[in-house]
mmCIF file of C-alpha atoms in Angstrom:
data_model
loop_
_atom_site.group_PDB
_atom_site.id
_atom_site.type_symbol
_atom_site.label_atom_id
_atom_site.label_comp_id
_atom_site.label_asym_id
_atom_site.label_seq_id
_atom_site.Cartn_x
_atom_site.Cartn_y
_atom_site.Cartn_z
ATOM 1 C CA UNK A 1 -5.398 158.907 199.227
ATOM 2 C CA UNK A 2 -2.219 157.736 197.538
ATOM 3 C CA UNK A 3 -0.595 155.110 199.709
ATOM 4 C CA UNK A 4 1.106 151.796 199.197
ATOM 5 C CA UNK A 5 -1.168 148.719 199.265
ATOM 6 C CA UNK A 6 1.710 146.966 201.014
ATOM 7 C CA UNK A 7 1.624 149.672 203.680
ATOM 8 C CA UNK A 8 -2.068 149.109 204.352
ATOM 9 C CA UNK A 9 -1.610 145.329 204.312
ATOM 10 C CA UNK A 10 1.279 145.394 206.773
ATOM 11 C CA UNK A 11 -0.526 147.891 208.977
ATOM 12 C CA UNK A 12 -3.664 145.765 209.074
ATOM 13 C CA UNK A 13 -1.678 142.669 210.044
ATOM 14 C CA UNK A 14 -0.047 144.650 212.836
ATOM 15 C CA UNK A 15 -3.407 145.835 214.150
ATOM 16 C CA UNK A 16 -4.841 142.303 214.075
ATOM 17 C CA UNK A 17 -1.839 140.999 216.028
ATOM 18 C CA UNK A 18 -2.061 143.816 218.578
ATOM 19 C CA UNK A 19 -5.789 143.158 218.977
ATOM 20 C CA UNK A 20 -4.995 139.912 220.760
ATOM 21 C CA UNK A 21 -2.660 141.572 223.260
ATOM 22 C CA UNK A 22 -5.178 142.560 225.939
ATOM 23 C CA UNK A 23 -7.127 139.263 225.907
ATOM 24 C CA UNK A 24 -3.809 137.384 226.074
ATOM 25 C CA UNK A 25 -2.606 139.618 228.913
ATOM 26 C CA UNK A 26 -5.871 139.058 230.766
ATOM 27 C CA UNK A 27 -5.271 135.293 230.598
ATOM 28 C CA UNK A 28 -1.579 135.576 231.500
ATOM 29 C CA UNK A 29 -2.119 137.641 234.663
ATOM 30 C CA UNK A 30 -4.162 134.728 235.962
ATOM 31 C CA UNK A 31 -0.912 132.828 236.420
ATOM 32 C CA UNK A 32 1.808 135.468 236.627
ATOM 33 C CA UNK A 33 2.246 138.737 238.465
ATOM 34 C CA UNK A 34 2.056 141.938 236.426
ATOM 35 C CA UNK A 35 5.729 142.733 237.051
ATOM 36 C CA UNK A 36 6.923 139.277 236.015
ATOM 37 C CA UNK A 37 4.714 139.267 232.929
ATOM 38 C CA UNK A 38 6.024 142.672 231.853
ATOM 39 C CA UNK A 39 9.665 141.777 232.378
ATOM 40 C CA UNK A 40 9.437 138.236 231.015
ATOM 41 C CA UNK A 41 7.769 139.271 227.777
ATOM 42 C CA UNK A 42 10.392 141.966 227.258
ATOM 43 C CA UNK A 43 13.276 139.555 227.924
ATOM 44 C CA UNK A 44 11.892 136.911 225.559
ATOM 45 C CA UNK A 45 11.242 139.455 222.810
ATOM 46 C CA UNK A 46 14.667 141.044 223.359
ATOM 47 C CA UNK A 47 16.393 137.691 222.881
ATOM 48 C CA UNK A 48 14.548 137.257 219.593
ATOM 49 C CA UNK A 49 15.430 140.783 218.536
ATOM 50 C CA UNK A 50 19.105 140.380 219.424
ATOM 51 C CA UNK A 51 19.274 137.122 217.468
ATOM 52 C CA UNK A 52 17.757 138.743 214.368
ATOM 53 C CA UNK A 53 20.008 141.804 214.662
ATOM 54 C CA UNK A 54 23.039 139.542 214.875
ATOM 55 C CA UNK A 55 22.020 137.248 212.039
ATOM 56 C CA UNK A 56 21.327 140.157 209.701
ATOM 57 C CA UNK A 57 24.382 142.095 210.955
ATOM 58 C CA UNK A 58 22.580 145.362 211.543
ATOM 59 C CA UNK A 59 24.624 148.486 212.252
ATOM 60 C CA UNK A 60 24.351 149.942 215.726
ATOM 61 C CA UNK A 61 22.179 153.039 216.137
ATOM 62 C CA UNK A 62 23.928 156.372 216.427
ATOM 63 C CA UNK A 63 24.266 158.235 219.699
ATOM 64 C CA UNK A 64 21.588 160.705 218.610
ATOM 65 C CA UNK A 65 19.098 157.822 218.379
ATOM 66 C CA UNK A 66 19.525 156.617 221.969
ATOM 67 C CA UNK A 67 17.153 159.163 223.513
ATOM 68 C CA UNK A 68 14.416 158.257 221.035
ATOM 69 C CA UNK A 69 14.987 154.543 221.602
ATOM 70 C CA UNK A 70 14.710 155.143 225.347
ATOM 71 C CA UNK A 71 11.339 156.836 224.806
ATOM 72 C CA UNK A 72 10.162 153.879 222.693
ATOM 73 C CA UNK A 73 11.307 151.483 225.415
ATOM 74 C CA UNK A 74 9.527 153.448 228.144
ATOM 75 C CA UNK A 75 6.361 153.673 226.071
ATOM 76 C CA UNK A 76 5.865 150.247 224.478
ATOM 77 C CA UNK A 77 8.353 147.914 226.176
ATOM 78 C CA UNK A 78 7.784 148.882 229.827
ATOM 79 C CA UNK A 79 4.934 151.376 230.258
ATOM 80 C CA UNK A 80 2.072 149.973 228.182
ATOM 81 C CA UNK A 81 2.635 146.276 229.050
ATOM 82 C CA UNK A 82 3.014 146.961 232.778
ATOM 83 C CA UNK A 83 0.104 149.371 233.108
ATOM 84 C CA UNK A 84 -2.273 147.178 231.099
ATOM 85 C CA UNK A 85 -1.260 144.105 233.101
ATOM 86 C CA UNK A 86 -2.006 146.000 236.313
ATOM 87 C CA UNK A 87 -5.279 147.327 234.889
ATOM 88 C CA UNK A 88 -6.418 143.851 233.844
ATOM 89 C CA UNK A 89 -6.222 142.744 237.446
ATOM 90 C CA UNK A 90 -9.155 145.110 238.086
ATOM 91 C CA UNK A 91 -11.166 145.129 234.845
ATOM 92 C CA UNK A 92 -12.039 142.736 232.025
ATOM 93 C CA UNK A 93 -10.168 142.779 228.735
ATOM 94 C CA UNK A 94 -13.439 143.740 227.010
ATOM 95 C CA UNK A 95 -13.646 146.915 229.120
ATOM 96 C CA UNK A 96 -9.971 147.713 228.628
ATOM 97 C CA UNK A 97 -10.306 147.400 224.852
ATOM 98 C CA UNK A 98 -12.681 150.369 224.774
ATOM 99 C CA UNK A 99 -9.804 152.562 225.937
ATOM 100 C CA UNK A 100 -7.750 151.365 222.943
ATOM 101 C CA UNK A 101 -10.113 153.509 220.874
ATOM 102 C CA UNK A 102 -8.123 156.497 222.160
ATOM 103 C CA UNK A 103 -4.775 155.128 220.999
ATOM 104 C CA UNK A 104 -4.852 156.680 217.494
ATOM 105 C CA UNK A 105 -5.675 160.041 219.047
ATOM 106 C CA UNK A 106 -2.883 159.692 221.602
ATOM 107 C CA UNK A 107 -0.434 158.826 218.826
ATOM 108 C CA UNK A 108 -1.618 161.795 216.753
ATOM 109 C CA UNK A 109 -1.264 164.227 219.648
ATOM 110 C CA UNK A 110 2.334 163.194 220.306
ATOM 111 C CA UNK A 111 3.084 163.348 216.581
ATOM 112 C CA UNK A 112 1.704 166.896 216.589
ATOM 113 C CA UNK A 113 3.759 167.876 219.636
ATOM 114 C CA UNK A 114 6.982 166.473 218.217
ATOM 115 C CA UNK A 115 6.344 167.644 214.680
ATOM 116 C CA UNK A 116 5.294 171.162 215.611
ATOM 117 C CA UNK A 117 2.103 170.943 213.537
ATOM 118 C CA UNK A 118 -0.901 173.211 214.164
ATOM 119 C CA UNK A 119 -4.154 171.250 213.934
ATOM 120 C CA UNK A 120 -7.347 173.055 213.072
ATOM 121 C CA UNK A 121 -9.842 173.753 215.873
ATOM 122 C CA UNK A 122 -12.045 170.882 214.689
ATOM 123 C CA UNK A 123 -9.255 168.482 215.623
ATOM 124 C CA UNK A 124 -9.436 169.523 219.263
ATOM 125 C CA UNK A 125 -13.243 169.441 219.149
ATOM 126 C CA UNK A 126 -13.348 165.791 218.128
ATOM 127 C CA UNK A 127 -10.424 164.970 220.430
ATOM 128 C CA UNK A 128 -12.417 166.400 223.337
ATOM 129 C CA UNK A 129 -15.579 164.545 222.326
ATOM 130 C CA UNK A 130 -13.679 161.265 222.238
ATOM 131 C CA UNK A 131 -12.236 161.867 225.677
ATOM 132 C CA UNK A 132 -15.653 162.771 227.084
ATOM 133 C CA UNK A 133 -17.108 159.580 225.593
ATOM 134 C CA UNK A 134 -14.463 157.437 227.279
ATOM 135 C CA UNK A 135 -14.879 159.279 230.582
ATOM 136 C CA UNK A 136 -18.640 158.815 230.409
ATOM 137 C CA UNK A 137 -18.275 155.124 229.730
ATOM 138 C CA UNK A 138 -15.814 154.723 232.586
ATOM 139 C CA UNK A 139 -18.373 156.224 234.970
ATOM 140 C CA UNK A 140 -21.203 154.049 233.643
ATOM 141 C CA UNK A 141 -21.982 150.435 234.406
ATOM 142 C CA UNK A 142 -20.573 149.073 231.151
ATOM 143 C CA UNK A 143 -18.484 146.085 232.240
ATOM 144 C CA UNK A 144 -16.793 145.663 235.611
ATOM 145 C CA UNK A 145 -16.097 149.221 236.671
ATOM 146 C CA UNK A 146 -12.911 150.028 238.563
ATOM 147 C CA UNK A 147 -11.450 153.505 238.980
ATOM 148 C CA UNK A 148 -7.954 152.082 239.444
ATOM 149 C CA UNK A 149 -8.239 149.914 236.347
ATOM 150 C CA UNK A 150 -9.616 152.775 234.227
ATOM 151 C CA UNK A 151 -6.907 155.218 235.318
ATOM 152 C CA UNK A 152 -4.206 152.631 234.620
ATOM 153 C CA UNK A 153 -5.601 152.145 231.114
ATOM 154 C CA UNK A 154 -5.591 155.898 230.456
ATOM 155 C CA UNK A 155 -1.943 156.107 231.545
ATOM 156 C CA UNK A 156 -1.121 153.096 229.369
ATOM 157 C CA UNK A 157 -2.698 154.749 226.316
ATOM 158 C CA UNK A 158 -0.713 157.951 226.872
ATOM 159 C CA UNK A 159 2.610 156.103 227.083
ATOM 160 C CA UNK A 160 1.791 153.838 224.159
ATOM 161 C CA UNK A 161 0.893 156.802 221.963
ATOM 162 C CA UNK A 162 4.213 158.389 222.849
ATOM 163 C CA UNK A 163 6.079 155.176 222.009
ATOM 164 C CA UNK A 164 4.236 154.733 218.710
ATOM 165 C CA UNK A 165 4.864 158.305 217.565
ATOM 166 C CA UNK A 166 8.531 158.224 218.548
ATOM 167 C CA UNK A 167 9.083 154.792 217.035
ATOM 168 C CA UNK A 168 7.328 155.703 213.781
ATOM 169 C CA UNK A 169 9.551 158.748 213.319
ATOM 170 C CA UNK A 170 12.694 156.805 214.194
ATOM 171 C CA UNK A 171 11.809 153.909 211.878
ATOM 172 C CA UNK A 172 12.327 156.206 208.901
ATOM 173 C CA UNK A 173 16.054 156.076 209.633
ATOM 174 C CA UNK A 174 16.556 152.702 211.307
ATOM 175 C CA UNK A 175 13.741 150.553 209.940
ATOM 176 C CA UNK A 176 10.677 149.250 211.766
ATOM 177 C CA UNK A 177 11.810 145.954 213.256
ATOM 178 C CA UNK A 178 15.212 147.428 214.026
ATOM 179 C CA UNK A 179 13.604 150.133 216.191
ATOM 180 C CA UNK A 180 11.723 147.669 218.402
ATOM 181 C CA UNK A 181 14.740 145.338 218.534
ATOM 182 C CA UNK A 182 17.113 148.074 219.729
ATOM 183 C CA UNK A 183 14.504 149.400 222.171
ATOM 184 C CA UNK A 184 14.107 145.912 223.647
ATOM 185 C CA UNK A 185 17.878 145.545 223.917
ATOM 186 C CA UNK A 186 18.116 148.926 225.653
ATOM 187 C CA UNK A 187 15.549 147.820 228.244
ATOM 188 C CA UNK A 188 17.118 144.397 228.770
ATOM 189 C CA UNK A 189 19.470 145.374 231.663
ATOM 190 C CA UNK A 190 16.403 146.486 233.635
ATOM 191 C CA UNK A 191 14.063 143.693 232.592
ATOM 192 C CA UNK A 192 16.374 140.740 233.413
ATOM 193 C CA UNK A 193 16.829 141.614 237.123
ATOM 194 C CA UNK A 194 13.125 142.431 237.403
ATOM 195 C CA UNK A 195 12.188 139.047 235.937
ATOM 196 C CA UNK A 196 14.492 137.284 238.402
ATOM 197 C CA UNK A 197 13.175 139.244 241.392
ATOM 198 C CA UNK A 198 9.533 138.569 240.474
ATOM 199 C CA UNK A 199 10.092 134.924 239.521
ATOM 200 C CA UNK A 200 7.053 132.822 240.566
ATOM 201 C CA UNK A 201 7.625 130.926 243.788
ATOM 202 C CA UNK A 202 6.070 127.838 242.198
ATOM 203 C CA UNK A 203 5.434 126.926 238.584
ATOM 204 C CA UNK A 204 2.987 124.154 239.391
ATOM 205 C CA UNK A 205 0.062 126.522 239.766
ATOM 206 C CA UNK A 206 0.581 128.193 236.382
ATOM 207 C CA UNK A 207 -2.073 126.998 233.949
ATOM 208 C CA UNK A 208 -1.521 126.236 230.272
ATOM 209 C CA UNK A 209 -3.671 129.222 229.157
ATOM 210 C CA UNK A 210 -1.383 131.528 231.198
ATOM 211 C CA UNK A 211 1.668 130.079 229.424
ATOM 212 C CA UNK A 212 -0.023 130.576 226.058
ATOM 213 C CA UNK A 213 -0.862 134.162 226.997
ATOM 214 C CA UNK A 214 2.758 134.822 227.977
ATOM 215 C CA UNK A 215 3.994 133.305 224.709
ATOM 216 C CA UNK A 216 1.601 135.415 222.655
ATOM 217 C CA UNK A 217 2.429 138.763 224.249
ATOM 218 C CA UNK A 218 6.162 137.966 224.169
ATOM 219 C CA UNK A 219 6.473 136.819 220.565
ATOM 220 C CA UNK A 220 3.615 138.477 218.732
ATOM 221 C CA UNK A 221 2.610 141.570 220.741
ATOM 222 C CA UNK A 222 6.147 142.550 221.685
ATOM 223 C CA UNK A 223 8.018 141.739 218.465
ATOM 224 C CA UNK A 224 6.204 140.330 215.419
ATOM 225 C CA UNK A 225 3.380 142.885 215.551
ATOM 226 C CA UNK A 226 5.846 145.758 215.454
ATOM 227 C CA UNK A 227 7.532 144.351 212.340
ATOM 228 C CA UNK A 228 4.298 144.728 210.382
ATOM 229 C CA UNK A 229 3.112 147.880 212.169
ATOM 230 C CA UNK A 230 6.214 150.016 211.742
ATOM 231 C CA UNK A 231 6.710 148.698 208.196
ATOM 232 C CA UNK A 232 3.140 149.689 207.372
ATOM 233 C CA UNK A 233 3.663 153.178 208.783
ATOM 234 C CA UNK A 234 6.874 153.570 206.780
ATOM 235 C CA UNK A 235 5.357 152.406 203.486
ATOM 236 C CA UNK A 236 1.907 153.961 203.671
ATOM 237 C CA UNK A 237 2.446 157.023 205.848
ATOM 238 C CA UNK A 238 1.941 157.453 209.593
ATOM 239 C CA UNK A 239 -1.213 159.582 209.373
ATOM 240 C CA UNK A 240 -2.916 157.321 206.849
ATOM 241 C CA UNK A 241 -1.998 153.811 207.948
ATOM 242 C CA UNK A 242 -2.248 154.900 211.587
ATOM 243 C CA UNK A 243 -6.018 155.181 211.103
ATOM 244 C CA UNK A 244 -6.155 151.377 210.989
ATOM 245 C CA UNK A 245 -5.810 151.454 214.776
ATOM 246 C CA UNK A 246 -9.461 152.458 214.780
ATOM 247 C CA UNK A 247 -10.293 148.832 213.935
ATOM 248 C CA UNK A 248 -8.388 147.438 216.918
ATOM 249 C CA UNK A 249 -11.176 147.840 219.514
ATOM 250 C CA UNK A 250 -13.597 145.899 217.312
ATOM 251 C CA UNK A 251 -11.121 143.062 216.728
ATOM 252 C CA UNK A 252 -10.274 143.028 220.429
ATOM 253 C CA UNK A 253 -13.901 142.954 221.564
ATOM 254 C CA UNK A 254 -14.583 140.059 219.201
ATOM 255 C CA UNK A 255 -11.624 138.115 220.598
ATOM 256 C CA UNK A 256 -12.599 138.837 224.203
ATOM 257 C CA UNK A 257 -16.108 137.564 223.541
ATOM 258 C CA UNK A 258 -15.198 134.545 221.416
ATOM 259 C CA UNK A 259 -12.081 133.288 223.202
ATOM 260 C CA UNK A 260 -12.568 134.423 226.808
ATOM 261 C CA UNK A 261 -16.385 134.338 226.793
ATOM 262 C CA UNK A 262 -16.402 137.742 228.477
ATOM 263 C CA UNK A 263 -19.631 139.744 228.349
ATOM 264 C CA UNK A 264 -19.504 142.428 225.682
ATOM 265 C CA UNK A 265 -22.230 144.877 226.649
ATOM 266 C CA UNK A 266 -23.948 147.065 224.076
ATOM 267 C CA UNK A 267 -22.648 150.102 225.957
ATOM 268 C CA UNK A 268 -19.096 148.956 225.213
ATOM 269 C CA UNK A 269 -19.844 148.621 221.503
ATOM 270 C CA UNK A 270 -21.614 151.994 221.364
ATOM 271 C CA UNK A 271 -18.799 153.716 223.286
ATOM 272 C CA UNK A 272 -16.181 152.144 221.042
ATOM 273 C CA UNK A 273 -18.058 153.229 217.935
ATOM 274 C CA UNK A 274 -18.356 156.813 219.162
ATOM 275 C CA UNK A 275 -14.666 156.940 220.073
ATOM 276 C CA UNK A 276 -13.669 155.534 216.693
ATOM 277 C CA UNK A 277 -15.817 158.182 214.949
ATOM 278 C CA UNK A 278 -14.252 160.973 217.015
ATOM 279 C CA UNK A 279 -10.751 159.686 216.364
ATOM 280 C CA UNK A 280 -11.465 159.447 212.622
ATOM 281 C CA UNK A 281 -12.513 163.081 212.380
ATOM 282 C CA UNK A 282 -9.747 164.232 214.737
ATOM 283 C CA UNK A 283 -7.139 162.565 212.564
ATOM 284 C CA UNK A 284 -8.767 163.966 209.435
ATOM 285 C CA UNK A 285 -8.459 167.524 210.696
ATOM 286 C CA UNK A 286 -4.996 167.076 212.255
#
C-alpha cells in the first residue's frame, strides 16, 4: 500500500478526536436538550470556521459546490449530531459506539453509489455479515437495550457515511477544513434560530461536565477533527485512510469505560470486533 505517512498520521488523529464524540455527547445531554446541543455545537463551530476562512481569505465555493456542501451539512452538521444526541437519551455511549463499527461500511457504500463502482460479490457478503452482527447485538442484552436508541443510531450512521463520502470527494477541490467550514456556514441560518428557540430555561442546573461535553463536541468533534480527517483522506486516499475508522469503536469503548465508568460488556467487545472484521474485508473487496 503506497500512501503518505502524513495521511495516515492525520487520519489517525481525526479518528482519535472523533472517538471522544459519543462519550462527550452522552455527558452533554445530561444538561442540555438534544436540539440545543445540536444547534449550539454547530453555531460555535461555525463561528470558528468563519473566523478562519476570513483570516486566511479563502475564496468562496462555486455554485456547483453548494449542493454537495448541503449534503455534508445535512450529514455531519445536523443529522449525525442530532440523531446521536437523541439516541444517547435512551442508550449508553458504550452501546452506541458499537454502531460506529458500521461507519466505514456506510461511507464505502455511499462512495460506491456516487462513484459508480461495481464491488465484487464478496463485498456485499461481508457488508451483510456486519449488518447482521449489529442487528443481533441490538436484539441481545448487551448494554441498555432500547429499540428507539438503536434505530436512531442506525439512521445517524447512514447520514454520517453520506456526509463523509460527499465531504471527502469535495475536499479534493476545496480542501478539508474548508469543506467543513463552508458546510457549517451554510447551516448557520438554521442553527442560530434553533439554538435560540431551545435555549435552556435556566443555566443554574447545567453541570460543569455538561459544559465540558458541549465544548468538546463543538470545538473538536465539529471542527478540529475534520481538519485532520479530511486532510488524511486527501493525502493518503479515501479507501486506505478511511480504514482507520475501524479503530474508532475500540477507542470509544475505552473512553466510555475509563472516563464515564460505563459498563463495557464482553458482548459489546465481541460485536465490535466482528463488525470491524466484516468492514475490513468489505472495504478490501470494494
